[in-house]
């Protein structure tokens, strides 16, 4: 092993970006094929009952469904490159509009869920790892399995019943009260930010209250994995040679645990959290449906029920791109944390 | 001046079969600037002894006995408090001993901040670079990460991290076992040089008798948790007094070796050690008394201490 210079971070990020291109291409192809494999003609499936045969043929041509399949594929790729996700069949709306209008709600929900999961998951995992096989470790482990195994919609329903109906503490539906929805001026399409910009403290509080149950529901989904991953990695790093050496040098226990054991344990945890991104988006769809949260996932389910193929294709493509982006981000974060990765 | 004085030190671990007596009544003293080699087979308790002196024993281990550090009696808690600043430990496996996410500079900064909180940043860097220079690491590599160094260089850095605090006692637990012969020679030469400059006492734990012959002033031979013979290296190696030392020396390999010699049997079970002298089941010179009574410690005319019934009678004669 030679003396490898650090500081090739830019080159590392460049390589990752280049590698993302074939990844995106494969993803897009998979989305395209999956949508075409479904039987029947998308236009008549979505609109068949409402339009005449002539009108249907017209719509089919407008959506490009009469072109040869390779032509359709080429057009699809070309549009995505220009960030055009197509138009919905049912209400002829650009998918990009859905993403812009409903993306803010989904972003708020998933970010809040991740923040909650990290805020509670890391300390719980660290504590369990330090107190391996003691009663509190066993309780935390059980909690981790339970939250991971429980279906999102079921947990959501329980929360609604308990905190919404029985105790009446928190709202169980929507992103804000109707008054707030109507009065706060839309600027960023992120309601929480808009209320803050408007300086309306009461509205901000209202939005935050609406956020609690969905965010906790979705957060619990990742919390379980995070707790168990943190625990097992902390156990490993606490038994590592460099932790023992740090102790032998008289470094205080707190510093050893946080700076050496936890920090090293986080490298694999970050990677796994990146892989969780897809799970989180899937969970967001279910959570939005359960809490009638006006996010992209909610829209996706609506369009699915209406058999709107182009809308579903557009939204799924967007989700896929987000997952690729997150994994890219995770790669970069890992390289910043761990000098051995940026060869 | 005596830096470390250990009397009747015992360390035992709990196991499902009962306590494992890893160190069972050890007396050992080391003076300033002195290098003592602690040798023995694997499982003889030499590493446990080293870790016990730093209070680094795992949960469930117990320690008992009198330890005096620079004239002050210290217990296990006090030993933990003094590790790093007064007692340093260099480990066997240098590749995994540095935190992979921290630069070499960060290792030094952390260490010096803990032990000398009042020192300025410039002063800290000066001390760190001086310690690194003493072990032959150039300042240009101060900001690098552990993975950018070879095994031998990492061990030099570990030594520098130990010496920068100027501890009175350094315990080196097989510091060269994981390294190749050339690097081993360099590290050992560096350690013997440094103990003169830094006037530290060095306890060198090893199973390599050649290393002891090259670097140590005195040697202590450990068997089944007890030190069976200790004394001046030349005297002990020229004329081993304990049958175990003699057999151990016969087992080494040199250019003159034509046939491999090994000691029959296996190291004893430390949960239920043999009665009397622990070496008696494997001893070629065993006598009836050896299995029934613990041997007495006898001090020979040349200053050696031996635990063997063969010598016990001879010292009476002298």
XYZ file of C-alpha atoms in Angstrom:
661
model
C 0.000 0.000 0.000
C 1.502 3.292 -1.058
C 0.948 6.715 0.394
C -2.281 7.722 -1.335
C -3.008 11.437 -1.278
C -6.372 12.541 0.030
C -8.258 15.369 -1.625
C -9.454 13.577 -4.730
C -13.004 14.217 -3.555
C -13.969 16.120 -6.714
C -12.876 13.224 -8.897
C -14.812 10.789 -6.734
C -18.016 12.830 -7.046
C -17.471 13.128 -10.815
C -17.167 9.337 -11.131
C -20.327 8.833 -9.089
C -22.233 11.294 -11.275
C -21.124 9.518 -14.461
C -22.106 6.159 -12.973
C -25.566 7.551 -12.199
C -26.285 8.036 -15.917
C -26.492 4.323 -16.879
C -28.350 3.718 -13.613
C -31.017 6.261 -14.567
C -31.237 4.852 -18.091
C -31.849 1.306 -16.810
C -34.440 2.663 -14.392
C -36.299 4.592 -17.095
C -36.303 1.551 -19.362
C -37.749 -0.566 -16.563
C -40.503 1.953 -15.869
C -41.324 2.137 -19.579
C -41.449 -1.647 -20.059
C -43.525 -2.197 -16.905
C -46.082 0.333 -18.051
C -46.359 -1.292 -21.507
C -46.572 -4.831 -20.169
C -49.907 -4.016 -18.532
C -52.666 -5.336 -20.779
C -55.122 -3.124 -22.628
C -54.899 0.261 -24.222
C -54.186 3.015 -21.680
C -56.403 5.601 -23.273
C -59.548 3.472 -23.422
C -58.777 2.142 -19.927
C -58.756 5.678 -18.564
C -61.376 7.365 -20.684
C -63.231 4.547 -22.487
C -66.545 5.060 -20.737
C -66.665 8.771 -21.356
C -65.564 9.371 -24.934
C -66.637 8.203 -28.401
C -64.399 5.983 -30.574
C -63.233 8.928 -32.672
C -62.391 11.022 -29.673
C -60.483 8.078 -28.180
C -58.409 7.672 -31.364
C -57.655 11.376 -31.272
C -56.494 11.184 -27.661
C -54.442 8.106 -28.453
C -52.618 9.984 -31.202
C -52.136 13.007 -28.956
C -50.537 10.820 -26.258
C -48.377 9.128 -28.900
C -49.825 5.660 -28.269
C -50.317 5.023 -31.998
C -46.602 5.277 -32.762
C -44.339 2.163 -32.944
C -43.145 1.051 -29.490
C -39.473 1.991 -30.129
C -40.586 5.460 -31.204
C -42.602 5.754 -27.984
C -39.569 4.658 -25.972
C -37.337 7.193 -27.705
C -39.860 9.996 -27.147
C -40.220 9.015 -23.483
C -36.436 9.208 -22.913
C -36.234 12.486 -24.846
C -38.945 14.069 -22.713
C -37.405 12.929 -19.429
C -34.036 14.417 -20.431
C -35.869 17.753 -20.800
C -37.530 17.104 -17.408
C -40.899 16.674 -19.112
C -42.786 13.891 -17.337
C -45.745 13.939 -19.756
C -49.398 14.871 -19.286
C -52.101 13.019 -17.436
C -54.729 11.296 -19.551
C -57.712 11.976 -17.334
C -57.388 15.704 -16.729
C -54.699 16.573 -19.270
C -52.450 18.154 -16.648
C -48.614 18.218 -16.874
C -47.122 15.732 -14.349
C -44.560 18.432 -13.564
C -47.396 20.519 -12.137
C -48.362 17.688 -9.796
C -44.744 17.419 -8.653
C -44.479 21.156 -8.057
C -47.842 21.536 -6.345
C -47.858 18.384 -4.218
C -44.096 17.817 -3.853
C -43.843 20.282 -0.981
C -46.216 18.273 1.175
C -44.354 15.022 0.472
C -41.002 16.684 1.135
C -42.265 18.092 4.448
C -43.595 14.709 5.510
C -40.546 12.629 4.569
C -38.042 15.126 5.977
C -39.946 15.343 9.258
C -40.051 11.534 9.390
C -36.296 11.229 8.752
C -35.491 13.905 11.345
C -37.641 12.146 13.939
C -36.125 8.757 13.122
C -32.544 10.069 13.417
C -33.299 12.121 16.542
C -34.670 9.094 18.381
C -33.076 6.191 16.502
C -29.406 7.123 16.952
C -29.519 7.646 20.743
C -31.626 4.502 21.165
C -29.266 2.412 19.044
C -26.230 3.841 20.829
C -27.725 3.176 24.245
C -28.726 -0.386 23.321
C -25.268 -1.062 21.906
C -23.532 0.191 25.037
C -25.820 -1.838 27.285
C -25.742 -4.984 25.209
C -27.974 -7.815 26.506
C -29.121 -5.751 29.506
C -32.902 -5.323 29.975
C -33.039 -1.878 28.297
C -31.209 -3.272 25.261
C -33.752 -6.072 24.947
C -36.662 -3.633 25.208
C -35.150 -1.368 22.520
C -34.508 -4.343 20.243
C -38.109 -5.526 20.571
C -39.312 -2.002 19.876
C -37.131 -1.950 16.760
C -38.574 -5.196 15.387
C -42.107 -4.130 16.205
C -41.930 -0.750 14.474
C -40.265 -2.265 11.427
C -42.763 -5.110 11.137
C -45.951 -3.127 11.784
C -47.698 -2.054 8.541
C -47.687 1.724 8.040
C -51.421 2.121 7.414
C -52.227 0.047 10.501
C -49.995 2.162 12.756
C -51.520 5.265 11.157
C -55.045 4.043 11.865
C -54.180 3.241 15.485
C -52.726 6.730 15.946
C -55.808 8.299 14.404
C -58.078 6.304 16.699
C -56.068 6.965 19.843
C -54.671 10.493 19.531
C -57.355 11.810 17.199
C -60.645 10.237 18.191
C -60.158 9.012 21.775
C -57.950 11.772 23.147
C -58.739 14.477 20.630
C -55.211 15.890 20.868
C -54.193 16.019 17.236
C -55.860 16.398 13.823
C -55.937 13.207 11.771
C -56.467 14.429 8.249
C -55.001 16.927 5.813
C -52.020 19.225 6.021
C -53.764 22.147 7.745
C -57.166 23.447 8.801
C -59.301 24.709 5.892
C -58.955 28.300 7.098
C -55.182 28.127 6.996
C -55.249 26.417 3.587
C -57.391 29.221 2.236
C -55.701 32.237 3.806
C -51.955 31.516 3.585
C -50.463 32.810 0.361
C -48.699 30.124 -1.712
C -45.115 31.025 -2.470
C -42.908 27.960 -2.093
C -45.578 25.239 -2.380
C -44.325 24.112 1.017
C -47.139 25.080 3.351
C -44.992 25.068 6.475
C -42.516 27.511 4.867
C -45.333 29.662 3.519
C -46.850 30.122 6.980
C -43.428 31.048 8.345
C -42.853 33.535 5.503
C -46.291 35.016 6.156
C -45.270 35.414 9.784
C -48.468 33.742 10.889
C -47.457 31.881 14.058
C -50.873 30.410 14.596
C -50.944 28.935 11.084
C -47.450 27.475 11.563
C -48.632 25.836 14.749
C -51.657 24.455 12.966
C -49.515 22.941 10.198
C -47.077 21.462 12.722
C -49.961 19.881 14.645
C -51.225 18.285 11.452
C -47.716 17.034 10.718
C -47.169 15.149 14.008
C -49.158 11.951 13.432
C -48.181 11.341 9.774
C -44.523 12.115 10.480
C -44.393 9.804 13.498
C -46.149 7.061 11.532
C -43.689 7.291 8.662
C -40.728 7.889 10.998
C -41.420 4.672 12.910
C -40.957 2.731 9.668
C -37.273 3.758 9.378
C -36.695 4.071 13.111
C -36.654 0.309 13.603
C -33.974 -0.285 10.978
C -31.959 2.689 12.180
C -32.003 1.518 15.807
C -30.912 -1.994 14.977
C -28.227 -0.912 12.510
C -26.803 1.635 14.948
C -26.854 -0.877 17.786
C -25.052 -3.650 15.936
C -22.420 -1.288 14.523
C -21.796 0.401 17.868
C -21.273 -3.025 19.445
C -18.700 -3.733 16.750
C -16.830 -0.447 17.039
C -16.890 -0.530 20.852
C -14.979 -3.805 20.630
C -12.554 -2.468 18.030
C -8.825 -2.071 18.487
C -8.840 1.704 18.017
C -11.424 2.144 20.774
C -9.293 0.056 23.138
C -6.213 2.095 22.163
C -8.059 5.360 22.786
C -8.995 4.075 26.245
C -5.380 3.051 26.862
C -4.314 6.627 26.065
C -6.612 7.842 28.819
C -9.264 9.418 26.571
C -12.447 9.828 28.675
C -15.248 7.328 28.143
C -17.728 9.868 26.721
C -15.297 10.997 24.051
C -14.341 7.428 23.186
C -17.977 6.406 22.754
C -19.119 9.423 20.748
C -16.056 10.400 18.721
C -14.582 6.982 18.059
C -17.280 4.324 18.459
C -20.399 6.171 17.259
C -18.738 8.068 14.414
C -17.238 4.917 12.948
C -20.498 3.029 13.460
C -22.317 5.664 11.402
C -20.479 4.882 8.137
C -22.463 1.703 7.405
C -25.586 3.213 8.993
C -25.552 6.113 6.505
C -25.307 3.646 3.618
C -28.291 1.674 4.879
C -30.282 4.857 5.441
C -29.682 5.692 1.776
C -31.117 2.333 0.780
C -34.072 3.107 3.045
C -34.969 6.089 0.858
C -37.000 3.915 -1.521
C -38.795 2.291 1.398
C -39.503 5.724 2.833
C -41.074 6.964 -0.414
C -43.231 3.830 -0.579
C -44.186 4.412 3.048
C -44.965 8.038 2.218
C -47.537 6.902 -0.369
C -49.293 4.786 2.271
C -49.032 7.454 4.983
C -50.372 10.169 2.699
C -53.295 7.950 1.808
C -54.026 7.148 5.459
C -53.868 10.772 6.623
C -55.289 12.301 3.452
C -52.016 14.200 3.163
C -51.947 16.249 -0.072
C -48.626 14.874 -1.330
C -47.465 13.272 -4.562
C -48.198 9.810 -3.177
C -51.795 10.733 -2.575
C -52.041 11.927 -6.186
C -50.383 8.722 -7.386
C -53.056 6.581 -5.713
C -55.816 8.757 -7.169
C -54.454 8.444 -10.710
C -53.892 4.711 -10.209
C -57.542 4.286 -9.267
C -58.501 6.168 -12.422
C -56.150 3.984 -14.531
C -54.270 7.040 -15.730
C -51.159 5.362 -17.140
C -49.224 8.421 -18.206
C -49.727 10.097 -14.834
C -48.561 6.970 -13.011
C -45.603 6.601 -15.393
C -44.602 10.226 -14.834
C -44.879 10.104 -11.051
C -43.048 6.782 -10.775
C -40.283 8.091 -13.002
C -39.965 11.087 -10.710
C -39.793 8.860 -7.600
C -37.136 6.728 -9.283
C -35.049 9.803 -10.077
C -35.367 10.968 -6.458
C -34.080 7.604 -5.210
C -31.095 7.825 -7.572
C -30.406 11.359 -6.362
C -30.550 10.303 -2.714
C -28.162 7.384 -3.250
C -25.802 9.790 -4.997
C -26.051 12.137 -2.037
C -25.374 9.284 0.390
C -22.269 8.322 -1.586
C -20.976 11.880 -1.296
C -21.758 12.126 2.430
C -19.968 8.826 3.016
C -16.935 10.061 1.115
C -16.871 13.200 3.244
C -17.030 11.155 6.452
C -14.726 8.285 5.532
C -11.373 9.191 3.948
C -10.814 5.592 2.793
C -13.731 5.800 0.329
C -12.384 8.714 -1.686
C -9.414 6.671 -2.816
C 14.528 4.686 40.966
C 11.800 2.085 40.932
C 8.995 3.155 38.613
C 6.741 0.166 38.990
C 6.586 -2.294 41.861
C 4.042 -5.090 41.708
C 3.513 -7.519 44.571
C 1.171 -10.508 44.689
C -0.774 -9.351 41.647
C -3.656 -11.617 40.739
C -6.142 -11.282 37.882
C -8.996 -13.677 37.288
C -11.888 -13.855 34.834
C -15.269 -15.376 35.506
C -16.148 -18.318 33.253
C -18.913 -20.901 33.234
C -16.497 -23.445 34.754
C -15.281 -21.116 37.492
C -12.656 -18.384 37.777
C -9.825 -18.422 35.241
C -6.688 -17.466 37.143
C -4.826 -15.704 34.345
C -2.331 -13.960 36.621
C -1.800 -15.690 39.924
C 0.585 -13.981 42.302
C 3.142 -11.992 40.326
C 5.996 -9.959 41.837
C 7.747 -7.609 39.412
C 9.714 -4.373 39.657
C 11.006 -2.063 36.922
C 13.339 0.898 37.354
C 13.600 4.094 35.304
C 15.404 3.571 31.999
C 15.223 -0.180 32.410
C 13.830 -2.630 29.846
C 12.281 -5.776 31.241
C 11.209 -8.544 28.922
C 8.169 -10.573 29.921
C 8.191 -13.880 28.044
C 5.998 -16.941 28.013
C 3.786 -19.106 25.857
C 0.407 -17.969 24.563
C -2.072 -18.048 27.421
C 0.563 -17.690 30.127
C -1.090 -14.456 31.304
C 1.489 -11.952 30.051
C -0.948 -9.792 28.075
C -3.489 -9.906 30.900
C -0.776 -8.647 33.243
C -0.031 -5.757 30.864
C -3.671 -4.773 30.474
C -4.280 -5.125 34.205
C -1.570 -2.537 34.839
C -3.616 -0.058 32.774
C -6.980 -0.977 34.219
C -7.977 -2.142 30.727
C -9.403 -5.495 31.786
C -12.788 -6.493 30.332
C -15.966 -6.503 32.396
C -16.087 -9.465 34.715
C -12.338 -9.504 35.391
C -11.072 -8.956 38.912
C -7.689 -7.676 40.006
C -6.044 -7.935 43.382
C -2.584 -7.207 44.776
C -0.331 -4.255 45.554
C 0.813 -1.979 42.747
C 3.120 0.934 43.464
C 3.731 3.527 40.777
C 6.650 5.915 41.391
C 6.420 5.178 45.109
C 2.668 5.723 45.403
C 0.326 2.803 45.998
C -2.380 2.724 43.318
C -5.566 0.690 42.902
C -7.326 -0.265 39.658
C -9.299 2.987 39.559
C -6.191 5.063 40.081
C -4.433 3.069 37.337
C -7.274 3.920 34.949
C -6.916 7.566 35.884
C -3.197 7.529 35.194
C -3.256 5.680 31.900
C -1.866 7.649 29.046
C -0.169 10.239 31.226
C 1.910 7.941 33.449
C 1.484 4.471 31.987
C 1.441 4.026 28.213
C 0.579 0.925 26.236
C 1.772 -0.013 22.747
C -0.319 -2.800 21.261
C 0.436 -5.774 19.099
C -1.595 -5.023 15.965
C -0.804 -1.537 14.613
C -2.996 -1.754 11.494
C -6.277 -1.400 13.360
C -5.156 0.684 16.310
C -5.699 4.176 14.852
C -9.181 5.591 14.279
C -9.608 5.339 10.467
C -11.735 8.507 10.302
C -9.201 10.728 12.102
C -6.074 12.384 10.775
C -2.828 11.740 12.652
C -2.956 15.377 13.774
C -6.430 14.832 15.222
C -5.213 11.866 17.256
C -2.526 14.055 18.827
C -4.830 17.034 19.345
C -7.410 14.898 21.108
C -4.798 13.281 23.340
C -3.011 16.490 24.324
C -6.295 18.338 24.917
C -7.353 15.634 27.375
C -4.108 15.474 29.320
C -2.836 19.080 29.082
C -5.943 21.214 28.661
C -4.191 24.553 29.084
C -1.714 24.205 26.232
C -2.044 26.390 23.121
C -2.667 24.977 19.659
C 0.804 25.906 18.423
C 2.395 24.332 21.478
C 0.404 21.135 20.977
C 1.478 20.876 17.367
C 5.097 21.461 18.314
C 5.025 18.643 20.838
C 3.261 16.274 18.455
C 5.716 16.953 15.644
C 8.665 16.501 18.014
C 7.334 13.106 19.126
C 6.765 12.081 15.505
C 10.278 13.198 14.566
C 11.667 11.016 17.382
C 10.046 7.964 15.799
C 11.066 8.960 12.271
C 7.780 10.275 10.835
C 8.288 13.523 8.857
C 6.076 16.561 9.628
C 4.794 16.523 6.037
C 2.652 13.519 6.899
C 1.055 15.057 9.992
C -2.263 15.770 8.258
C -2.624 12.336 6.694
C -5.050 9.551 7.558
C -4.052 6.166 9.053
C -4.784 4.264 5.840
C -2.027 6.228 4.106
C 0.650 4.588 6.266
C 2.249 1.134 6.268
C 2.090 -1.185 9.288
C 5.570 -0.271 10.481
C 4.836 3.448 10.195
C 1.548 3.061 12.036
C 3.384 1.348 14.875
C 5.837 4.268 14.962
C 2.867 6.620 15.197
C 1.412 4.520 18.034
C 4.759 4.778 19.836
C 4.798 8.553 19.278
C 1.246 8.804 20.630
C 2.408 6.947 23.722
C 5.632 8.896 24.234
C 4.295 12.415 23.618
C 2.902 12.457 27.172
C 6.245 11.256 28.599
C 4.826 8.400 30.692
C 7.101 6.952 33.377
C 6.235 3.421 32.284
C 5.544 2.047 28.823
C 4.147 -1.422 28.345
C 4.720 -2.778 24.849
C 2.572 -5.850 24.218
C 4.201 -7.784 21.354
C 4.808 -4.527 19.466
C 6.527 -6.178 16.518
C 4.685 -9.484 16.147
C 2.573 -8.267 13.217
C 5.499 -6.659 11.389
C 8.180 -8.034 9.118
C 11.676 -8.722 10.408
C 13.285 -5.607 8.965
C 10.660 -3.292 10.457
C 10.772 -5.275 13.701
C 14.464 -4.497 14.016
C 13.863 -0.799 13.365
C 11.044 -0.521 15.905
C 13.019 -2.371 18.588
C 16.144 -0.272 18.000
C 13.967 2.842 18.200
C 12.334 1.698 21.458
C 15.662 1.004 23.184
C 17.003 4.365 21.996
C 13.906 6.217 23.156
C 13.845 4.729 26.639
C 17.264 6.337 27.171
C 16.174 9.772 25.842
C 12.844 9.683 27.636
C 14.200 7.875 30.754
C 11.187 5.610 30.841
C 10.753 2.121 32.188
C 9.796 -0.322 29.454
C 8.001 -3.604 29.965
C 8.345 -5.554 26.744
C 5.860 -8.395 26.480
C 6.874 -10.936 23.857
C 7.129 -14.613 23.076
C 10.246 -14.015 21.020
C 13.367 -14.826 23.038
C 15.582 -13.309 20.364
C 13.885 -9.939 20.860
C 14.477 -10.203 24.598
C 18.153 -11.043 24.126
C 18.614 -8.029 21.870
C 16.708 -5.340 23.720
C 16.171 -6.182 27.387
C 18.196 -5.655 30.551
C 16.240 -8.127 32.596
C 13.881 -10.938 31.734
C 10.880 -12.405 33.551
C 9.662 -15.812 32.404
C 5.972 -16.395 32.922
C 4.254 -19.761 33.126
C 0.566 -20.351 33.914
C 0.068 -16.981 35.578
C 3.266 -16.949 37.655
C 6.744 -15.622 37.043
C 8.931 -18.691 37.428
C 12.308 -17.033 36.868
C 13.530 -13.478 36.581
C 16.937 -11.919 36.422
C 19.615 -10.385 34.228
C 19.084 -11.388 30.585
C 22.621 -12.602 29.942
C 22.770 -14.640 33.117
C 19.378 -16.241 32.604
C 19.972 -17.045 28.950
C 23.498 -18.394 29.501
C 22.546 -20.559 32.440
C 18.773 -20.942 32.841
C 17.898 -21.909 36.343
C 14.306 -23.059 35.966
C 13.657 -26.184 33.853
C 10.913 -24.271 31.960
C 13.312 -21.472 30.976
C 15.819 -24.066 29.855
C 13.232 -25.945 27.752
C 11.951 -22.655 26.312
C 15.474 -21.660 25.258
C 16.056 -25.089 23.730
C 12.902 -24.634 21.641
C 14.231 -21.588 19.774
C 15.406 -21.920 16.224
C 18.762 -20.662 14.966
C 21.128 -21.479 12.120
C 22.692 -24.132 14.320
C 19.362 -25.888 14.837
C 19.344 -29.315 13.271
C 16.325 -30.724 15.030
C 13.250 -28.982 16.424
C 12.775 -29.260 20.134
C 9.424 -28.756 21.776
C 8.129 -28.990 25.305
C 5.823 -31.998 25.662
C 2.246 -31.507 26.765
C 0.144 -28.386 26.650
C -0.076 -25.286 28.863
C -2.204 -26.077 31.913
C -5.884 -25.363 32.415
C -6.043 -22.112 34.373
C -9.441 -22.904 35.869
C -8.049 -25.978 37.574
C -4.233 -25.680 37.505
C -1.976 -28.584 38.570
C -1.210 -28.796 42.272
C 2.199 -27.766 43.556
C 4.465 -26.430 40.811
C 2.312 -25.729 37.727
C 5.047 -26.968 35.412
C 5.494 -30.369 37.070
C 3.399 -32.405 34.560
C 5.677 -31.219 31.715
C 8.947 -30.927 33.642
C 11.790 -33.279 32.658
C 13.348 -32.908 36.145
C 10.182 -33.524 38.130
C 10.589 -34.780 41.748
C 7.955 -36.196 44.116
C 7.673 -32.941 46.090
C 6.854 -30.888 42.952
C 3.270 -32.137 42.664
C 2.395 -31.829 46.326
C 3.785 -28.480 47.447
C 4.137 -25.002 45.890
C 7.805 -24.263 45.194
C 9.448 -21.542 47.287
C 10.878 -18.444 45.672
C 14.627 -18.526 46.046
C 17.042 -15.689 45.388
C 20.253 -16.866 43.771
C 23.661 -15.318 44.381
C 23.563 -13.507 40.995
C 20.346 -11.706 41.955
C 17.992 -14.027 40.114
C 14.654 -15.097 41.566
C 13.546 -18.650 40.760
C 10.487 -20.674 41.734
C 11.678 -24.271 41.619
C 12.294 -27.027 44.149
C 15.593 -27.853 42.439
C 16.985 -24.416 43.274
C 15.288 -24.132 46.651
C 17.619 -26.700 48.115
C 20.701 -25.357 46.394
C 20.245 -21.859 47.805
C 20.164 -23.365 51.278
C 23.480 -25.022 50.614
C 25.161 -21.789 49.624
